[in-house]
Tab-separated table of C-alpha atoms in Angstrom:
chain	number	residue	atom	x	y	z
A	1	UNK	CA	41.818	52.374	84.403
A	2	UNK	CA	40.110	55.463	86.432
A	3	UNK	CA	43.172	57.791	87.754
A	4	UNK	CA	43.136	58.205	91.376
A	5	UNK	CA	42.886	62.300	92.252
A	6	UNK	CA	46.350	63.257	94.292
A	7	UNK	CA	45.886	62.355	98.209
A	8	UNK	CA	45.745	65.804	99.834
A	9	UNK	CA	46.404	65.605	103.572
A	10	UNK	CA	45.405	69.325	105.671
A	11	UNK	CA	47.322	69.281	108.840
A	12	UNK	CA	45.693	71.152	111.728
A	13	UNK	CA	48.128	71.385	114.989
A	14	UNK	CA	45.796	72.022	117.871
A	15	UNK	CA	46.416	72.937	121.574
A	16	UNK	CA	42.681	73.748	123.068
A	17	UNK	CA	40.802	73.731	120.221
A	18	UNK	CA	37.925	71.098	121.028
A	19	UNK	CA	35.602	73.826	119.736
A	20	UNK	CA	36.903	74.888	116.595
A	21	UNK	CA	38.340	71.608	115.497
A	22	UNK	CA	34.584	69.996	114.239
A	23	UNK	CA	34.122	73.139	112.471
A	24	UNK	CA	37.034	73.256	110.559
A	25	UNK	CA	36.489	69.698	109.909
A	26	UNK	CA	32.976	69.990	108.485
A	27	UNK	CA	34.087	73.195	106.714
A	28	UNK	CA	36.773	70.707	104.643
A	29	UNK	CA	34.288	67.929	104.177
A	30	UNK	CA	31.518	70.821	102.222
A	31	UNK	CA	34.418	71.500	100.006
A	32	UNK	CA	33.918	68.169	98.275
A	33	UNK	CA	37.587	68.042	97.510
A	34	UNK	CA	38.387	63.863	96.448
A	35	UNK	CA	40.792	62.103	98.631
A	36	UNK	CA	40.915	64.626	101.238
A	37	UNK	CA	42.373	63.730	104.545
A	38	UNK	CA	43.008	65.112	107.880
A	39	UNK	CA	46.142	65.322	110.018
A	40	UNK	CA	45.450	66.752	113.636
A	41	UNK	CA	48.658	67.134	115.368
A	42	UNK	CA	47.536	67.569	119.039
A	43	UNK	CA	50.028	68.745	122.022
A	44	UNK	CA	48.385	66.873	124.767
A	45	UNK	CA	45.288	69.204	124.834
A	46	UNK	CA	44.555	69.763	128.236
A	47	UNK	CA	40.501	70.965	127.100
A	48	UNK	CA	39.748	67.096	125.553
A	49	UNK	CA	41.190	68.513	122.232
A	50	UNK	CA	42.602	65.073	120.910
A	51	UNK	CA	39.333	63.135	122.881
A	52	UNK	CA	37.031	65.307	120.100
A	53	UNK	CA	40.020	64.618	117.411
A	54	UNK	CA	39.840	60.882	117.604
A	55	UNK	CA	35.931	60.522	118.103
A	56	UNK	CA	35.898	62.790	114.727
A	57	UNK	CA	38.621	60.087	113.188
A	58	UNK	CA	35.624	57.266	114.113
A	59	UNK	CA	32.501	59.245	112.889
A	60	UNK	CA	33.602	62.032	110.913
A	61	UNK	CA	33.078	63.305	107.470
A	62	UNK	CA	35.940	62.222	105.655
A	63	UNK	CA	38.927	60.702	106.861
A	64	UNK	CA	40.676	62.220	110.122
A	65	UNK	CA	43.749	60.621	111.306
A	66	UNK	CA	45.507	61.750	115.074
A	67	UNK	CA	48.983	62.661	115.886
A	68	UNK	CA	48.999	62.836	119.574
A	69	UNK	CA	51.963	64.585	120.802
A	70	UNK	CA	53.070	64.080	124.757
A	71	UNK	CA	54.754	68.136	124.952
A	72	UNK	CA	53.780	71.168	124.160
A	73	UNK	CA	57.123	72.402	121.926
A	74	UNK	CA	55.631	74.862	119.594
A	75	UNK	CA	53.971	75.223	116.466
A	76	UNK	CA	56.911	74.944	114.219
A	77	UNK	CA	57.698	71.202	116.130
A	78	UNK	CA	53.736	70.211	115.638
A	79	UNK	CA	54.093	71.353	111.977
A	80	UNK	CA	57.026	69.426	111.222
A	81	UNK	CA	55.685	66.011	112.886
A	82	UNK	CA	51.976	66.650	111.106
A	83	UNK	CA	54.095	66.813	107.623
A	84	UNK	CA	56.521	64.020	108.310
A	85	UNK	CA	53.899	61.975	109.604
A	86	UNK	CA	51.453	62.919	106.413
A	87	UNK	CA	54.572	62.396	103.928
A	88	UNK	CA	55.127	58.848	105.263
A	89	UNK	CA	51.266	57.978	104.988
A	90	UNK	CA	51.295	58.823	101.129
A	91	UNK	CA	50.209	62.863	100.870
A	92	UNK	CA	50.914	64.512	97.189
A	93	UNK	CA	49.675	67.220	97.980
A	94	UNK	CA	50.197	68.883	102.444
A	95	UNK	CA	48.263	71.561	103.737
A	96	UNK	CA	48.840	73.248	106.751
A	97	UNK	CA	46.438	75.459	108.369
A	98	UNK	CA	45.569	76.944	112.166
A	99	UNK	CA	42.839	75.659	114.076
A	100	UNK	CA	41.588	78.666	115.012
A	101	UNK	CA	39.345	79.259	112.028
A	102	UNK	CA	41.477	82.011	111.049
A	103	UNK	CA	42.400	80.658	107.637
A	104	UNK	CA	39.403	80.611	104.821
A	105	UNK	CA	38.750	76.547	103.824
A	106	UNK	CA	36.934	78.070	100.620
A	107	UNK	CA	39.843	79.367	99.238
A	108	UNK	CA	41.728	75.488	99.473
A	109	UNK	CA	40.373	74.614	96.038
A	110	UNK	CA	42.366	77.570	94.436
A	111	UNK	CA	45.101	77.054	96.031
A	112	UNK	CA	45.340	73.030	94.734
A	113	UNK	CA	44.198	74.460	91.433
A	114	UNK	CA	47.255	77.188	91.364
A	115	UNK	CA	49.508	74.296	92.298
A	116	UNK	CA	48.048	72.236	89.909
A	117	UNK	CA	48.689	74.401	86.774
A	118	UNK	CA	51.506	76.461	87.227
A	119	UNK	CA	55.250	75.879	88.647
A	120	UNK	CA	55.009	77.095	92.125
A	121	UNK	CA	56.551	74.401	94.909
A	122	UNK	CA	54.293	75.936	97.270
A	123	UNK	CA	51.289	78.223	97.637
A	124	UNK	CA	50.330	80.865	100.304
A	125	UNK	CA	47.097	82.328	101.454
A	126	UNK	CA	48.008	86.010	101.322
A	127	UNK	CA	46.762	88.776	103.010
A	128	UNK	CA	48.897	91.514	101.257
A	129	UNK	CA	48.547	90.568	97.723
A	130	UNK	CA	46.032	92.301	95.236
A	131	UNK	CA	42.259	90.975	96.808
A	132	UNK	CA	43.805	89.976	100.228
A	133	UNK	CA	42.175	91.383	103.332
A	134	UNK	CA	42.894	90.939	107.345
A	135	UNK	CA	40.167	90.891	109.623
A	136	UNK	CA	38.367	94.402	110.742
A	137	UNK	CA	38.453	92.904	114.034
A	138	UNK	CA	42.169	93.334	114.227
A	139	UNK	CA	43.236	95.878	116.610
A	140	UNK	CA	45.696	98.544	114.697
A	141	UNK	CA	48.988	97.247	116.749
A	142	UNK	CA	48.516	94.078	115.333
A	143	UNK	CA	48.095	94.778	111.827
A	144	UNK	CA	51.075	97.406	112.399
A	145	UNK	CA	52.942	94.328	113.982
A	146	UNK	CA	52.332	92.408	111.119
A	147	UNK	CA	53.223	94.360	107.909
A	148	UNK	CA	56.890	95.176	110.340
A	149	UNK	CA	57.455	91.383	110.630
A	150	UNK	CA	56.966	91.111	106.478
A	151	UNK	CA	58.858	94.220	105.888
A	152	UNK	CA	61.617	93.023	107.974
A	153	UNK	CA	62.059	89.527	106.946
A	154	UNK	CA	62.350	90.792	103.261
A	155	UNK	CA	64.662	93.822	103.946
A	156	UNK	CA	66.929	90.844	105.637
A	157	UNK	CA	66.688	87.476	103.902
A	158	UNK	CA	64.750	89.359	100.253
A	159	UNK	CA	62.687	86.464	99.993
A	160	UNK	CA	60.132	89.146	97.830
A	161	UNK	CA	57.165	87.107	99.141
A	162	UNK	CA	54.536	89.748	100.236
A	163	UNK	CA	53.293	87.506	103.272
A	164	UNK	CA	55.934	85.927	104.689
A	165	UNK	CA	54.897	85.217	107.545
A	166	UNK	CA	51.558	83.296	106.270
A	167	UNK	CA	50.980	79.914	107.722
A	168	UNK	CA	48.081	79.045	105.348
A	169	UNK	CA	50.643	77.106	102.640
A	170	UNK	CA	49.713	74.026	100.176
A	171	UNK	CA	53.162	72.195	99.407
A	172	UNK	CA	53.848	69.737	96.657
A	173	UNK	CA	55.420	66.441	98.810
A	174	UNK	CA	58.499	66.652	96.428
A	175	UNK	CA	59.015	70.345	97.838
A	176	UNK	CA	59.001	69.236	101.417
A	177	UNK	CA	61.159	66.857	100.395
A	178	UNK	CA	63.194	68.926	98.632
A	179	UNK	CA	63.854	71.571	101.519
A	180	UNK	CA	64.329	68.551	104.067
A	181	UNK	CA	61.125	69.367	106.420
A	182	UNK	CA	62.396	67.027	109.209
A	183	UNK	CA	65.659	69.743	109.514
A	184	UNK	CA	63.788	72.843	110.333
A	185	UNK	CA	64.467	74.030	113.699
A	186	UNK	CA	62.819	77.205	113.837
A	187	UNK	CA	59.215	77.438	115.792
A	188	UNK	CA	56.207	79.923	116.373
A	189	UNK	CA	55.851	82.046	113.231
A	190	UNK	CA	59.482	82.307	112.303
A	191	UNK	CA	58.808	78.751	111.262
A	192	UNK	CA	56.653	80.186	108.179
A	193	UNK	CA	59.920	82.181	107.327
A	194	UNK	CA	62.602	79.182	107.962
A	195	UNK	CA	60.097	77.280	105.424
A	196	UNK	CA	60.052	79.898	103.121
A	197	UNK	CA	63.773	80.757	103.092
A	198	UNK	CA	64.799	76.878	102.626
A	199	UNK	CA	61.765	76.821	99.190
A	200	UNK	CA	64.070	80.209	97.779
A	201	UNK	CA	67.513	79.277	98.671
A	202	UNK	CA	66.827	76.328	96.447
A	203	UNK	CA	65.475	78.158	93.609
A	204	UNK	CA	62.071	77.196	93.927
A	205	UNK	CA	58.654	79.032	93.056
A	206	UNK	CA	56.269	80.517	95.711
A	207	UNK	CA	52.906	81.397	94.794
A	208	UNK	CA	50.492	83.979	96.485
A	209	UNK	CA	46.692	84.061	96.651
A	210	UNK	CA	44.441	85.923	98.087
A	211	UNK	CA	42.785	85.388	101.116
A	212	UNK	CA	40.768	87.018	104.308
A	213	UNK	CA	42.710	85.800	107.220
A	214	UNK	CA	39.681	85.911	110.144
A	215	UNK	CA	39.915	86.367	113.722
A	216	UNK	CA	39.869	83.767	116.108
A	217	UNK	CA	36.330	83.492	117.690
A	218	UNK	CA	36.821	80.686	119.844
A	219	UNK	CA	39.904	80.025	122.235
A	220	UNK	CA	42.481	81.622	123.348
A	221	UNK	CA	46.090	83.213	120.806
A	222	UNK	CA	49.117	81.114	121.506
A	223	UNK	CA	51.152	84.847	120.945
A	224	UNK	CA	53.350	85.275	123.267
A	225	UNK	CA	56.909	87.133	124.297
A	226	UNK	CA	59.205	84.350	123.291
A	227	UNK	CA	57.593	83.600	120.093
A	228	UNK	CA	58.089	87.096	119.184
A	229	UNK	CA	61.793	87.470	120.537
A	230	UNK	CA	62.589	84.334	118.072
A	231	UNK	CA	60.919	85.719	115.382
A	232	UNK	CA	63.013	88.820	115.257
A	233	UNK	CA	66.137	86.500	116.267
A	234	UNK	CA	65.527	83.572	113.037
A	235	UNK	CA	65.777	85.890	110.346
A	236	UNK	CA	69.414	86.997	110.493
A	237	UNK	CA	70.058	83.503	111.688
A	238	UNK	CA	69.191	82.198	108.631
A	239	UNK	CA	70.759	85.107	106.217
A	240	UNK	CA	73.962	84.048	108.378
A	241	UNK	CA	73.813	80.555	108.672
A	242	UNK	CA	74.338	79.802	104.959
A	243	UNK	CA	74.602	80.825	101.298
A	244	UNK	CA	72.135	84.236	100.707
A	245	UNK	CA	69.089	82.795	98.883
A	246	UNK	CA	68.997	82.651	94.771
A	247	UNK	CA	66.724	85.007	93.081
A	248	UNK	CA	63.188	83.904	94.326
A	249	UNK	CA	60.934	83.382	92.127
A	250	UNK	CA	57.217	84.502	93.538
A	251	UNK	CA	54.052	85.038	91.339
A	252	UNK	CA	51.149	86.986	93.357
């Protein structure tokens, strides 16, 4: 009897992406990856976002399935519903990426074939391990902004993962399972850390690969004040909340 390849479900939250969205979708279908589907979680795009998402679902190049959400909550809420939604339809194998083309598709087939062959629960696109680049494009404040946020998630939950703050992640179901996906509660980017911090506490394995995390050519950043303010706020919420995490257990 022929196996049937894992069912690997990419879940692509969109507010105002109706550009970028066929783009990203084509980009997965050239990959040539078997039993690939597509999850877009859309917040009630105001742009026609989840118009373009379900015509894509009718005529596109491999399978595209539509969460359409009625509020705009945050990432970290369109994240979990994408991968509760994707776990109940059957995914092995979740992938969770931006829509704003900021997050390589070529490097998806490592990724699967690091989570394939070694131990790790999960796998991160990293910028800041050996290979891994950020965009020239990005203005200095931003990359300073960003090797602060790693520097002080790890000096206050030592999760030891160079990018913590990645959101380019390929999860075994079992390890969503695992951390209970449905009970995160953080959103914006401290979302990436709550995720994190839940795969360590239970002694799980985190790998890092490289990537070149792009910026955003179309659309607008969803950035803003309060998404900042919460990341700085979820960290020490979390190292306070519960039991300080076992000894983590990252390859990069």
């Amino acid at each position: 009897m022929e196996s049937v390849p894992p069912k690997v479900t990419v879940v692509v939250p969109t507010y105002n992406e109706r550009d970028n969205l066929p783009k990203i979708v084509e980009f997965l279908a050239a990959l040539g990856i078997a039993n690939m589907h597509v999850l877009v979680v859309d917040d009630d795009s105001p742009d026609g976002t989840g118009e373009v998402a379900d015509k894509l679902g009718v005529d596109g190049p491999i399978p595209v399935g539509v969460l359409h959400r009625t509020v705009k909550d945050g990432l970290g809420r369109a994240y979990v519903a994408g991968m509760s939604r994707a776990l109940s339809e059957g995914a092995d194998i979740v992938i969770q990426m931006d829509a704003d083309l900021s997050h390589p598709c070529e490097a998806i087939p490592g990724m699967l074939e690091t989570l394939a062959t070694t131990d790790a629960a999960v796998v991160l696109g990293s910028r800041y391990v050996t290979g891994g680049a950020v965009a020239d494009a990005w203005p200095w404040h931003r990359k300073a902004l960003s090797a602060w946020a790693n520097f002080y998630v790890n000096a206050i939950l030592r999760l030891r993962v160079k990018d913590a703050t990645a959101g380019f992640k390929a999860w075994h179901a079992d390890t969503l399972r695992a951390i209970d996906v449905d009970g995160v509660r953080s959103n914006g980017y401290a979302f990436q850390v709550e995720m994190n911090y839940r795969t360590v506490q239970r002694g799980m394995t985190i790998a890092e690969v490289p990537i070149r995390f792009e910026e955003r050519t179309d659309g607008v950043s969803k950035m803003s004040f309060a998404i900042q303010l919460e990341s700085a706020m979820v960290p020490w919420k979390l190292r306070f909340s519960g039991a300080a995490p076992r000894p983590s257990r990252v390859r990069g």
